[in-house]
Amino acid sequence: RSQAAKDVLAKLHDVYPELVEETEVVSRELIRITLLFPEMWQEALRTASLSYYGRKNVVEMMNILRPLHKKARTPETLREYHFVQMFGNDLAAAEELLNQFFSVDPAHRNDTLVQQAWELYYVVFRRIEKLFPKPSQLALKDTAPILLECRDMELAVPGTYDPDREIINIQSFDPIFVVYSSKQHPRRMEIRGSDGNSYTFLLKGREDLRQDERVMQLFGLINSLLMKDDETARRSLAIERFPVVPLSSNSGLIGFYPDCENINNIIRYYRESHGQPVNLEQRMALQFSPNWDTLTVMQKVESFEYALSNTPGNDLQRAMWYTAPNAEVWLERRTNYTRSLA
């Protein structure tokens, strides 16, 4: 499949060379931003340590670290050069120790070399934690300067292409990406389109968005069926969709809609304003089963069902009612929710 995709891309390049080249540049630079060198090395060292110390698999460990050593030898951005200046010597020394380990046949390999390499890796890991706190913003001039030069492109803004409408091309990228503090640290980015509007996306790493893209395609099919039925079309029933653009097997773009609240925050605000604990169900489950950590899966399900049966479960309904300024707004919100999300 990979070769077939390359063949198709090569034929497209013959017809639309500039478009294909722009696509490759933008995709490569966005992937670069999803995981910076410090994050990449921390994650790789953590995974490699499990391979070595947990599974005693030195080959698997080396397969994880080898691509990063190769990247460290050819830094391209200011941040990457800075990282290599700080850690390049230790990483090169650790790589040399591992190369010495693998240079002899398995029967005569010296495990001490691997231990010495891991002493260096551990120092690098701890220094990364200390010297590279999670950033709240990323400047393109330091992380992907090529994107700053991408202007007035032929490439369409992700998720906007419609064969029946005028193409909205990428005019430029906002020079600052905002980094969220959630587990995977997604980046919020803005693309200015040729129509004068700004389009906001979440750039996500460590996640495979290809399945999400298929789900959005399925929702599109369902929406087309709903529009063909007189009853559902009359009620304007449809599933809300958003752009999902995979860039690789573990990174991609998701359309970002501002001025929205997630269900967790809505329920949190409602419970806090009414003096209720946010983790009410969790407390009741622990009350039912104080030894939670030792329970089997089925016992945990039983505890969870007990918590559900002893809580009203109408927080979202009450929150929508209390936050609406009048009945008209409440009815509009309720209708939009039930027709698109429920």
Short mmCIF file of C-alpha atoms in Angstrom, two decimals, residues 11 14 26 62 71 86 115 131 145 152 212 235-236 242 254 283 307 321 324 333:
data_model
loop_
_atom_site.label_atom_id
_atom_site.label_comp_id
_atom_site.label_asym_id
_atom_site.label_seq_id
_atom_site.Cartn_x
_atom_site.Cartn_y
_atom_site.Cartn_z
CA LYS A 11 1.86 10.83 -10.91
CA ASP A 14 3.80 15.23 -12.73
CA VAL A 26 3.46 21.70 5.25
CA MET A 62 18.18 0.04 19.93
CA LYS A 71 17.91 12.99 13.75
CA MET A 86 23.27 20.77 25.31
CA GLN A 115 24.71 -0.14 31.47
CA LEU A 131 15.83 22.39 31.73
CA PRO A 145 10.70 28.56 10.24
CA ASP A 152 -0.24 32.52 -0.83
CA ASP A 212 -11.37 9.55 13.54
CA ARG A 235 -36.46 18.37 11.59
CA SER A 236 -32.96 19.37 10.37
CA PHE A 242 -15.42 18.75 12.13
CA ILE A 254 -8.52 18.43 14.13
CA ARG A 283 -16.92 8.87 45.93
CA ALA A 307 -23.02 4.90 42.06
CA TRP A 321 -31.81 25.10 32.31
CA ALA A 324 -30.09 29.83 29.92
CA ARG A 333 -29.82 25.12 22.98
#
